[in-house]
Short mmCIF file of C-alpha atoms in Angstrom, two decimals:
data_model
loop_
_atom_site.label_atom_id
_atom_site.label_comp_id
_atom_site.label_asym_id
_atom_site.label_seq_id
_atom_site.Cartn_x
_atom_site.Cartn_y
_atom_site.Cartn_z
CA MET S 494 -20.89 12.26 12.52
CA PRO S 495 -19.62 10.90 9.05
CA THR S 496 -21.83 8.23 7.50
CA VAL S 497 -20.53 4.73 8.40
CA THR S 498 -20.16 2.74 5.17
CA LYS S 499 -18.59 -0.59 6.21
CA PRO S 500 -17.70 -2.63 3.01
CA THR S 501 -19.32 -6.27 3.04
CA ASN S 502 -17.43 -8.90 4.32
CA LYS S 503 -14.11 -6.84 4.84
CA PRO S 504 -12.49 -5.48 8.18
CA ALA S 505 -13.02 -2.26 9.61
CA TRP S 506 -9.80 -0.90 8.38
CA ALA S 507 -10.89 -1.45 4.87
CA GLN S 508 -13.11 1.57 5.00
CA ALA S 509 -10.12 4.09 5.75
CA ILE S 510 -7.97 2.40 2.87
CA LEU S 511 -10.58 1.93 0.15
CA SER S 512 -12.01 5.46 0.26
CA PRO S 513 -10.06 8.21 -1.14
CA PRO S 514 -9.21 10.65 1.69
CA GLN S 515 -10.25 14.41 1.66
CA GLU S 516 -7.79 17.20 2.07
CA PHE S 517 -8.64 19.67 4.49
CA PRO S 518 -6.84 23.21 5.20
CA LEU S 519 -5.33 24.38 8.44
CA THR S 520 -8.03 23.87 10.69
CA ARG S 521 -8.22 24.25 14.72
CA LEU S 522 -8.86 20.60 16.41
CA GLU S 523 -11.32 20.23 18.94
CA VAL S 524 -10.34 18.22 22.28
CA LEU S 525 -12.65 15.34 22.62
CA SER S 526 -11.50 14.51 26.07
CA GLY S 527 -8.79 15.17 28.31
CA LYS S 528 -6.46 17.83 28.30
CA ILE S 529 -3.35 18.95 25.86
CA PRO S 530 -0.36 18.85 27.72
CA SER S 531 1.19 22.49 28.11
CA GLY S 532 4.79 20.52 27.48
CA ILE S 533 3.94 19.46 23.84
CA ARG S 534 5.24 22.35 21.44
CA GLY S 535 6.28 21.65 18.00
CA SER S 536 4.70 19.77 14.88
CA LEU S 537 3.89 16.06 14.26
CA TYR S 538 4.06 14.94 10.51
CA ARG S 539 2.90 11.80 9.00
CA ASN S 540 3.20 10.46 5.52
CA GLY S 541 1.30 7.56 3.65
CA PRO S 542 -0.28 6.25 0.67
CA ALA S 543 -3.66 7.92 0.41
CA ASN S 544 -5.22 7.73 -2.92
CA LEU S 545 -5.42 3.77 -4.08
CA GLU S 546 -7.60 4.15 -7.11
CA ARG S 547 -8.15 5.92 -10.46
CA GLY S 548 -11.46 5.93 -12.32
CA SER S 549 -12.52 2.24 -11.95
CA GLU S 550 -8.71 1.09 -11.79
CA LYS S 551 -6.99 0.27 -8.38
CA VAL S 552 -3.18 0.08 -7.37
CA GLY S 553 -1.24 -3.29 -7.82
CA HIS S 554 0.34 -2.52 -4.38
CA TRP S 555 -0.25 -0.59 -1.19
CA PHE S 556 3.26 1.00 -1.89
CA ASP S 557 1.70 2.59 -5.09
CA GLY S 558 -0.53 5.14 -3.39
CA ASP S 559 0.01 8.68 -3.83
CA GLY S 560 1.55 10.15 -0.61
CA ALA S 561 -0.66 12.39 1.83
CA ILE S 562 0.93 14.10 4.47
CA LEU S 563 -0.90 15.18 7.84
CA ALA S 564 0.68 18.16 9.61
CA VAL S 565 -0.42 18.57 13.28
CA HIS S 566 0.99 21.93 14.83
CA PHE S 567 1.09 22.33 18.72
CA ASN S 568 1.56 25.71 20.18
CA GLU S 569 0.81 27.53 23.58
CA GLU S 570 -2.78 28.38 22.35
CA GLU S 571 -4.29 25.89 20.33
CA VAL S 572 -3.77 22.92 17.86
CA THR S 573 -4.19 23.13 14.43
CA ALA S 574 -3.76 20.60 11.25
CA THR S 575 -3.74 20.13 7.73
CA TYR S 576 -3.81 17.19 5.25
CA ARG S 577 -2.71 17.55 1.77
CA TYR S 578 -1.35 15.29 -0.85
CA VAL S 579 1.96 15.73 -2.08
CA GLN S 580 1.67 17.45 -5.57
CA THR S 581 4.11 15.31 -7.49
CA LYS S 582 4.26 15.45 -11.14
CA GLY S 583 2.86 12.01 -11.56
CA TYR S 584 -0.04 12.64 -8.96
CA LEU S 585 -0.79 16.01 -10.82
CA LYS S 586 -0.80 14.30 -14.33
CA GLU S 587 -2.85 11.15 -13.15
CA SER S 588 -5.54 13.67 -11.53
CA GLU S 589 -5.77 15.77 -14.50
CA GLU S 590 -6.54 12.37 -16.72
CA ASN S 591 -8.20 10.66 -13.86
CA ARG S 592 -6.18 7.35 -14.69
CA PHE S 593 -3.12 5.71 -13.97
CA ILE S 594 -0.28 6.46 -16.44
CA TYR S 595 3.14 5.52 -14.84
CA PRO S 596 4.81 2.36 -13.70
CA ASN S 597 4.95 1.96 -10.08
CA TYR S 598 6.38 -0.50 -7.44
CA GLY S 599 3.14 -2.85 -7.85
CA MET S 600 1.95 -1.53 -11.39
CA MET S 601 3.03 -1.60 -14.93
CA ALA S 602 2.66 1.39 -17.12
CA ALA S 603 -0.76 2.18 -19.05
CA GLY S 604 -0.71 1.37 -22.58
CA PRO S 605 1.70 -1.00 -24.61
CA PHE S 606 4.45 -2.94 -22.48
CA TRP S 607 7.09 -0.45 -23.97
CA ASN S 608 5.64 2.15 -21.96
CA ASN S 609 7.54 0.84 -19.03
CA TRP S 610 10.56 1.70 -20.70
CA LEU S 611 9.67 5.44 -22.00
CA LYS S 612 7.81 6.35 -19.02
CA PRO S 613 9.60 7.20 -15.55
CA VAL S 614 8.55 5.37 -12.35
CA LYS S 615 6.15 7.67 -10.69
CA ASN S 616 7.65 9.14 -7.55
CA THR S 617 4.84 8.74 -5.12
CA ALA S 618 6.82 10.44 -2.15
CA ASN S 619 4.45 8.41 0.21
CA ILE S 620 6.82 6.65 2.97
CA SER S 621 8.18 9.10 5.39
CA VAL S 622 8.89 12.62 6.19
CA LEU S 623 12.12 14.66 7.29
CA PRO S 624 11.57 18.25 8.89
CA LEU S 625 14.38 20.43 8.46
CA PRO S 626 14.79 24.09 9.36
CA THR S 627 13.07 25.65 6.27
CA LYS S 628 11.24 22.76 4.76
CA LEU S 629 9.63 19.20 4.96
CA LEU S 630 10.81 16.50 2.89
CA ALA S 631 8.58 13.97 1.51
CA LEU S 632 10.56 10.93 1.17
CA TRP S 633 10.07 7.93 -1.17
CA GLU S 634 12.23 4.66 -1.95
CA GLY S 635 12.97 5.24 -5.42
CA GLY S 636 13.96 8.76 -6.30
CA ASN S 637 14.66 12.57 -4.85
CA PRO S 638 12.53 13.75 -2.10
CA TYR S 639 9.85 16.59 -2.67
CA ALA S 640 10.11 19.48 -0.58
CA LEU S 641 6.86 21.35 1.08
CA ASP S 642 6.16 24.01 3.38
CA LEU S 643 6.39 23.25 7.10
CA GLU S 644 3.13 24.96 8.10
CA ASP S 645 0.53 24.47 5.38
CA LEU S 646 2.23 21.86 3.37
CA THR S 647 2.34 23.54 0.08
CA THR S 648 4.42 21.61 -2.37
CA PHE S 649 7.68 23.31 -3.65
CA GLY S 650 8.80 20.70 -6.01
CA VAL S 651 11.66 18.18 -6.21
CA ASP S 652 14.63 18.73 -3.93
CA SER S 653 18.20 17.68 -5.17
CA LEU S 654 19.48 18.66 -1.75
CA SER S 655 22.19 20.32 -3.59
CA LYS S 656 24.14 17.20 -4.98
CA LEU S 657 21.71 14.50 -6.03
CA THR S 658 21.42 13.10 -9.61
CA SER S 659 18.14 11.84 -10.69
CA ARG S 660 19.73 8.17 -10.71
CA GLU S 661 20.61 8.82 -6.79
CA PRO S 662 17.43 8.32 -4.68
CA PHE S 663 17.36 9.54 -1.11
CA SER S 664 15.66 6.82 0.76
CA ALA S 665 12.92 7.08 3.42
CA HIS S 666 14.82 6.44 6.57
CA PRO S 667 17.45 9.26 7.01
CA LYS S 668 19.40 8.97 10.55
CA ILE S 669 20.25 11.83 12.39
CA ASN S 670 23.10 12.31 14.71
CA PRO S 671 21.59 13.86 17.95
CA ASN S 672 25.12 15.39 19.08
CA THR S 673 25.83 17.08 15.86
CA GLY S 674 22.60 17.21 13.67
CA GLU S 675 24.33 15.47 10.84
CA ILE S 676 22.07 13.54 8.65
CA PHE S 677 23.03 10.24 7.07
CA ASN S 678 21.11 8.39 4.19
CA PHE S 679 21.36 6.13 1.30
CA GLY S 680 19.67 5.09 -2.11
CA VAL S 681 19.94 2.24 -4.36
CA THR S 682 20.63 3.03 -7.83
CA PRO S 683 19.36 -0.34 -9.31
CA GLY S 684 21.31 -2.41 -12.06
CA ARG S 685 22.55 -6.09 -12.91
CA ASN S 686 25.06 -4.68 -10.11
CA ALA S 687 23.45 -2.21 -8.18
CA LYS S 688 24.92 0.80 -6.27
CA LEU S 689 24.51 1.62 -2.99
CA ASN S 690 24.91 5.27 -2.42
CA ILE S 691 25.82 6.74 0.92
CA TYR S 692 25.28 10.61 1.68
CA LYS S 693 26.21 12.97 4.74
CA SER S 694 24.44 16.14 4.97
CA ASP S 695 24.56 19.04 7.21
CA PRO S 696 21.84 19.87 9.85
CA THR S 697 19.94 21.90 6.62
CA GLY S 698 19.71 19.07 4.61
CA LYS S 699 22.35 20.08 1.99
CA ILE S 700 24.62 16.87 1.21
CA VAL S 701 28.40 17.54 1.81
CA GLN S 702 29.74 13.85 1.04
CA LYS S 703 28.87 10.94 -0.72
CA ASN S 704 30.38 7.58 -1.60
CA THR S 705 29.41 4.51 -3.41
CA ILE S 706 29.40 0.69 -2.93
CA GLU S 707 28.99 -1.72 -5.16
CA LEU S 708 26.11 -4.59 -4.60
CA ASP S 709 25.34 -8.29 -5.96
CA GLY S 710 22.34 -7.79 -8.06
CA THR S 711 19.87 -5.42 -6.86
CA PRO S 712 18.33 -6.12 -3.43
CA LEU S 713 15.63 -4.29 -1.57
CA ILE S 714 17.09 -2.23 1.04
CA HIS S 715 14.47 -0.09 3.16
CA GLU S 716 16.45 1.00 6.01
CA CYS S 717 19.98 1.25 7.70
CA VAL S 718 20.97 1.84 11.48
CA PHE S 719 23.23 4.75 12.88
CA VAL S 720 25.46 3.48 15.67
CA GLY S 721 27.65 6.48 16.26
CA GLN S 722 30.27 5.74 14.09
CA TYR S 723 29.03 3.25 11.55
CA LEU S 724 26.02 2.84 9.45
CA ILE S 725 24.94 -0.89 9.38
CA PHE S 726 23.04 -2.33 6.70
CA PHE S 727 21.67 -5.79 6.55
CA VAL S 728 21.11 -6.53 2.91
CA SER S 729 18.03 -9.69 2.88
CA PRO S 730 18.23 -12.48 0.27
CA VAL S 731 15.64 -10.47 -1.95
CA ARG S 732 16.72 -9.85 -5.51
CA LEU S 733 15.24 -7.90 -8.49
CA ASN S 734 14.68 -9.93 -11.67
CA PHE S 735 16.25 -7.37 -14.09
CA VAL S 736 15.12 -9.04 -17.07
CA SER S 737 11.66 -9.19 -16.54
CA ILE S 738 11.74 -5.12 -15.86
CA LEU S 739 14.03 -4.50 -18.72
CA LEU S 740 11.45 -6.64 -21.06
CA GLY S 741 8.36 -5.04 -19.34
CA ILE S 742 6.94 -8.19 -18.22
CA SER S 743 6.12 -7.60 -14.58
CA SER S 744 6.27 -4.72 -12.09
CA TYR S 745 9.14 -4.49 -9.50
CA SER S 746 6.91 -6.05 -6.66
CA ASP S 747 6.10 -8.92 -8.87
CA SER S 748 9.87 -9.10 -10.00
CA LEU S 749 11.34 -9.43 -6.51
CA ILE S 750 12.54 -13.04 -5.97
CA TRP S 751 13.46 -14.58 -2.50
CA LYS S 752 16.69 -16.05 -2.53
CA PRO S 753 17.29 -17.34 1.05
CA GLU S 754 20.49 -19.57 -0.17
CA LEU S 755 22.31 -16.22 -0.57
CA GLY S 756 22.05 -15.24 3.08
CA THR S 757 21.77 -11.94 4.62
CA GLU S 758 24.62 -9.69 3.99
CA VAL S 759 26.11 -7.20 6.51
CA LEU S 760 27.74 -4.14 5.75
CA VAL S 761 29.71 -1.82 8.03
CA VAL S 762 30.10 1.88 6.71
CA ASP S 763 32.96 3.90 8.19
CA LEU S 764 31.03 7.22 8.76
CA GLU S 765 34.47 8.98 8.78
CA ASN S 766 34.87 8.63 4.86
CA LEU S 767 31.62 6.67 4.30
CA SER S 768 33.48 3.79 3.15
CA LEU S 769 32.83 0.12 3.52
CA LYS S 770 34.87 -1.13 6.45
CA SER S 771 33.46 -4.78 6.32
CA ARG S 772 31.09 -7.24 4.61
CA SER S 773 29.81 -10.74 5.75
CA GLN S 774 27.17 -13.40 5.20
CA THR S 775 24.81 -14.45 7.83
CA ASP S 776 21.69 -16.55 8.32
CA ALA S 777 18.55 -15.46 5.81
CA TRP S 778 15.91 -13.36 6.99
CA TYR S 779 13.88 -10.37 5.81
CA GLN S 780 13.60 -7.05 7.67
CA TRP S 781 11.93 -3.28 7.01
CA HIS S 782 13.06 -1.73 10.11
CA PHE S 783 15.59 -1.17 12.73
CA ALA S 784 14.88 0.19 16.35
CA ASN S 785 18.34 1.61 16.95
CA GLY S 786 22.03 0.47 17.73
CA TYR S 787 25.03 1.50 19.34
CA VAL S 788 28.85 0.22 19.92
CA ASP S 789 29.05 -1.36 23.47
CA ASN S 790 32.14 -1.30 25.79
CA GLU S 791 33.74 -4.24 24.00
CA GLY S 792 33.54 -2.77 20.48
CA PHE S 793 30.94 -4.77 19.26
CA VAL S 794 27.75 -3.25 17.61
CA VAL S 795 24.19 -4.02 19.12
CA THR S 796 21.44 -3.56 16.92
CA GLU S 797 17.58 -4.16 17.08
CA ILE S 798 15.45 -5.20 14.04
CA VAL S 799 11.63 -6.66 13.41
CA GLN S 800 12.82 -9.84 11.83
CA TYR S 801 10.61 -11.92 9.07
CA PRO S 802 11.77 -15.27 8.16
CA ASP S 803 10.98 -14.78 4.61
CA PHE S 804 9.60 -12.20 2.14
CA LYS S 805 5.71 -12.97 2.64
CA THR S 806 5.28 -9.66 4.08
CA ASN S 807 5.36 -8.07 0.65
CA GLN S 808 2.27 -10.19 -0.32
CA TYR S 809 0.70 -8.97 2.85
CA LEU S 810 1.25 -5.56 1.99
CA GLN S 811 0.00 -6.20 -1.48
CA GLU S 812 -3.03 -7.30 0.07
CA VAL S 813 -3.94 -4.35 2.24
CA ALA S 814 -4.62 -2.25 -0.86
CA SER S 815 -7.63 -4.54 -1.71
CA GLY S 816 -9.03 -4.08 1.63
CA GLN S 817 -8.77 -7.80 2.53
CA THR S 818 -5.47 -9.65 3.52
CA LYS S 819 -5.24 -13.59 3.91
CA THR S 820 -1.25 -13.67 4.43
CA PHE S 821 0.20 -14.76 7.50
CA ALA S 822 3.45 -12.63 7.84
CA GLN S 823 5.02 -12.49 11.26
CA GLY S 824 7.70 -9.73 12.47
CA THR S 825 9.22 -10.17 15.69
CA LEU S 826 11.75 -8.23 17.82
CA TRP S 827 15.16 -9.40 17.72
CA GLN S 828 18.66 -8.40 18.85
CA ILE S 829 21.62 -8.72 16.57
CA ARG S 830 25.28 -8.33 17.91
CA LEU S 831 28.07 -7.94 15.49
CA ASP S 832 32.05 -7.54 15.21
CA PRO S 833 32.36 -4.27 12.84
CA LYS S 834 35.74 -5.37 12.11
CA SER S 835 34.74 -8.43 10.17
CA GLY S 836 31.07 -7.81 9.93
CA LYS S 837 30.54 -11.15 11.38
CA VAL S 838 27.36 -11.72 13.53
CA VAL S 839 28.36 -13.11 17.01
CA SER S 840 24.51 -13.55 18.63
CA ARG S 841 21.06 -13.26 17.67
CA GLU S 842 18.49 -13.15 20.33
CA GLN S 843 14.59 -12.73 19.96
CA LEU S 844 13.41 -10.18 22.43
CA LEU S 845 9.72 -10.66 21.81
CA ASP S 846 7.82 -13.53 20.24
CA ARG S 847 4.56 -11.00 19.69
CA SER S 848 3.81 -9.80 15.89
CA CYS S 849 5.07 -5.90 15.74
CA GLU S 850 6.37 -3.51 13.50
CA PHE S 851 7.65 0.28 13.26
CA PRO S 852 10.10 0.18 16.30
CA ILE S 853 11.45 3.64 17.25
CA VAL S 854 13.45 5.22 20.49
CA LYS S 855 13.67 8.69 21.45
CA ALA S 856 15.70 11.00 18.79
CA SER S 857 17.98 11.76 21.71
CA GLN S 858 18.97 8.22 21.99
CA VAL S 859 19.73 7.26 18.55
CA GLY S 860 23.26 5.67 18.24
CA LYS S 861 23.54 5.25 21.90
CA PRO S 862 22.30 2.54 24.41
CA TRP S 863 18.64 2.82 25.40
CA ARG S 864 16.07 1.37 27.68
CA TYR S 865 12.78 1.68 25.83
CA THR S 866 11.69 0.61 22.36
CA TYR S 867 8.28 1.95 21.34
CA LEU S 868 6.55 0.10 18.42
CA SER S 869 3.24 -0.86 17.09
CA VAL S 870 1.69 -4.39 17.88
CA TYR S 871 -1.39 -6.42 17.29
CA ARG S 872 -4.11 -6.69 19.79
CA ASP S 873 -4.60 -9.61 21.96
CA GLY S 874 -6.68 -12.57 20.02
CA VAL S 875 -6.83 -11.00 16.59
CA ASP S 876 -5.92 -13.01 13.46
CA ILE S 877 -2.77 -11.04 12.09
CA SER S 878 -3.16 -12.50 8.43
CA LYS S 879 -6.37 -10.63 8.25
CA GLU S 880 -5.79 -7.33 10.84
CA LEU S 881 -3.61 -4.44 10.91
CA LEU S 882 -1.74 -3.37 13.72
CA GLY S 883 -4.02 -2.35 16.57
CA ALA S 884 -2.06 -0.77 19.55
CA ILE S 885 1.11 0.65 20.44
CA ALA S 886 3.47 -0.46 23.14
CA ARG S 887 6.72 0.22 24.96
CA PHE S 888 9.38 -2.83 25.65
CA ASP S 889 11.49 -1.91 28.57
CA HIS S 890 14.88 -3.90 28.29
CA LYS S 891 15.78 -3.52 31.76
CA THR S 892 12.47 -5.44 33.04
CA ASN S 893 11.62 -7.23 29.79
CA HIS S 894 8.15 -5.97 30.42
CA LEU S 895 6.17 -4.99 27.48
CA SER S 896 3.12 -2.14 28.37
CA ILE S 897 0.30 -1.96 25.84
CA ALA S 898 -1.84 0.85 24.97
CA ASP S 899 -4.92 -0.99 23.54
CA SER S 900 -6.84 1.36 21.25
CA GLY S 901 -10.26 -1.12 21.30
CA LYS S 902 -11.82 -3.00 18.58
CA ASN S 903 -11.77 -1.56 15.00
CA ARG S 904 -9.30 0.98 16.06
CA TYR S 905 -6.01 1.49 14.23
CA PRO S 906 -3.08 3.60 15.97
CA SER S 907 -0.10 4.62 13.64
CA GLU S 908 3.49 4.36 14.57
CA PRO S 909 4.12 5.84 17.74
CA ILE S 910 6.23 9.07 17.79
CA TYR S 911 8.08 9.91 21.00
CA VAL S 912 7.70 13.77 21.81
CA PRO S 913 9.88 15.06 24.81
CA ASP S 914 8.26 17.54 27.18
CA TRP S 915 9.12 21.05 26.29
CA ASP S 916 9.21 21.85 30.15
CA ASN S 917 10.51 18.85 31.79
CA SER S 918 12.65 16.54 30.22
CA GLU S 919 11.94 13.69 32.77
CA LEU S 920 8.60 13.83 31.00
CA GLY S 921 7.72 12.43 27.37
CA TRP S 922 4.42 11.87 25.26
CA LEU S 923 3.54 9.51 22.80
CA LEU S 924 1.58 10.80 19.74
CA THR S 925 -0.39 8.42 17.44
CA VAL S 926 -3.04 9.01 14.84
CA VAL S 927 -5.91 6.67 15.24
CA TYR S 928 -8.40 5.57 12.55
CA ASP S 929 -11.61 4.26 14.34
CA GLY S 930 -13.62 1.89 12.14
CA ASN S 931 -16.57 2.06 14.46
CA THR S 932 -17.40 5.69 13.59
CA ASN S 933 -15.17 5.89 10.26
CA THR S 934 -13.49 9.11 12.04
CA SER S 935 -9.65 9.95 12.76
CA GLU S 936 -8.20 11.29 15.95
CA VAL S 937 -4.94 12.29 17.55
CA TRP S 938 -4.33 10.51 20.88
CA ILE S 939 -1.69 11.77 23.36
CA TYR S 940 -0.38 9.12 25.99
CA ASP S 941 2.03 9.60 28.86
CA SER S 942 4.99 7.58 27.93
CA ASP S 943 5.50 5.91 31.12
CA ARG S 944 1.57 5.38 31.57
CA LEU S 945 0.59 3.37 28.29
CA GLU S 946 -1.90 0.95 30.21
CA ASN S 947 -4.06 4.06 31.36
CA GLU S 948 -6.52 5.89 28.60
CA PRO S 949 -4.71 8.62 26.44
CA VAL S 950 -4.32 11.94 28.24
CA CYS S 951 -5.99 13.83 25.42
CA ARG S 952 -7.72 12.71 22.25
CA LEU S 953 -8.18 15.51 19.09
CA GLY S 954 -10.65 15.08 16.30
CA LEU S 955 -9.80 15.21 12.74
CA PRO S 956 -11.71 17.09 10.12
CA SER S 957 -11.69 13.84 7.93
CA VAL S 958 -10.35 10.32 8.01
CA ILE S 959 -6.75 9.65 7.58
CA PRO S 960 -6.01 6.14 6.09
CA PRO S 961 -3.21 4.33 8.04
CA THR S 962 0.18 6.09 7.57
CA PHE S 963 3.75 4.47 7.36
CA HIS S 964 6.16 6.87 9.05
CA GLY S 965 6.09 10.13 10.92
CA ALA S 966 8.55 12.49 12.63
CA TRP S 967 8.30 15.29 15.21
CA LYS S 968 9.72 18.82 14.79
CA PRO S 969 10.11 20.72 18.09
CA ALA S 970 9.04 24.30 17.94
#
């Protein structure tokens, strides 16, 4: 049993955040309780920031941590897993010198201020993953992806997907058309008037079409939503103070300014030619993530997001890297209906008043009407300004009922990933990686997606602690 060394006056989750995690090679996992469902066949991948210090220096923001990926492979005979850092150029150089060198989202470059002009922003490859037929992409917000081996996570290197330039980032939330396998994504090229690059790829990941849309200033756009025939962007009123970046005065995070007077811009992109169909303004809010969206029978777009009233969520996430938070930033689930012809929002409705994040739906229902949204929530009674998300849940749009799988005190599950049963399409499972702050260990938990209030059907022990991750994906066998 690992030694539990809880940091003084800090929450249980700080143990996983503050201690650099240990990699491990492909290892057979031990079943701690229950039984592995026979219908789970494929691989679970999770990505997140894993190294928040070098020498005596700490990162400036949780987003600055070097990306590390967990792969869990389910087959008929056993379950194996491996955990490895993405071997980016920045990671290798900073590991060699045991110090931070490059500018990052919440950090300035080491040395004199002009190093922020001379040194490239470090690609941390730490937000999400995209499994392709022959490789796994580790995705980041500000650059090209890194490609890795699907089995043992060996890093191959930066991947341009045949057509990306170094000035065309490939963002962390690609959307896959479940009917065709086509992949849609975007990336923002910063500048006084930034460019929104839209990409269409074939199922292998190769980009086959691109287009560019001009933006007002440089906003922070984390995700879009695929709704069948359109991509929808909600451009929140956060703008980069480009002068402070050019002068090397402050980091990107510290240069982002909340400007509610701008409102939220709605962009509707036609997927036939990746052109801008409409744009409009609506009320100010911020969001990181969409759940899903579709075009209803009246031709209106229906989308679902986790909405914040302002940008305090960025300050909260910065504090996570210190192992102690104090900022109250509540995101709640909302439905937004808009006219794609004009981009005008016709209705907004709050679906849940409970703080939540990381909403997802079944992969087969992306861009289509759906009944269940799976998401992460806080445990009942906790102070959300001081805690991390401590439970996973399922929201039923038909009954408005929220089913919650509470992991227990000092346990922190990752974003739930829906896995369809290999043998029975009527069945499905929710997979999550749980950090247990009581024992300083990590486990893979499997829930019956229809019975979240019950105990997990299986718990698998992991060889080392996996710090909280951002996003994951499932690749069927």
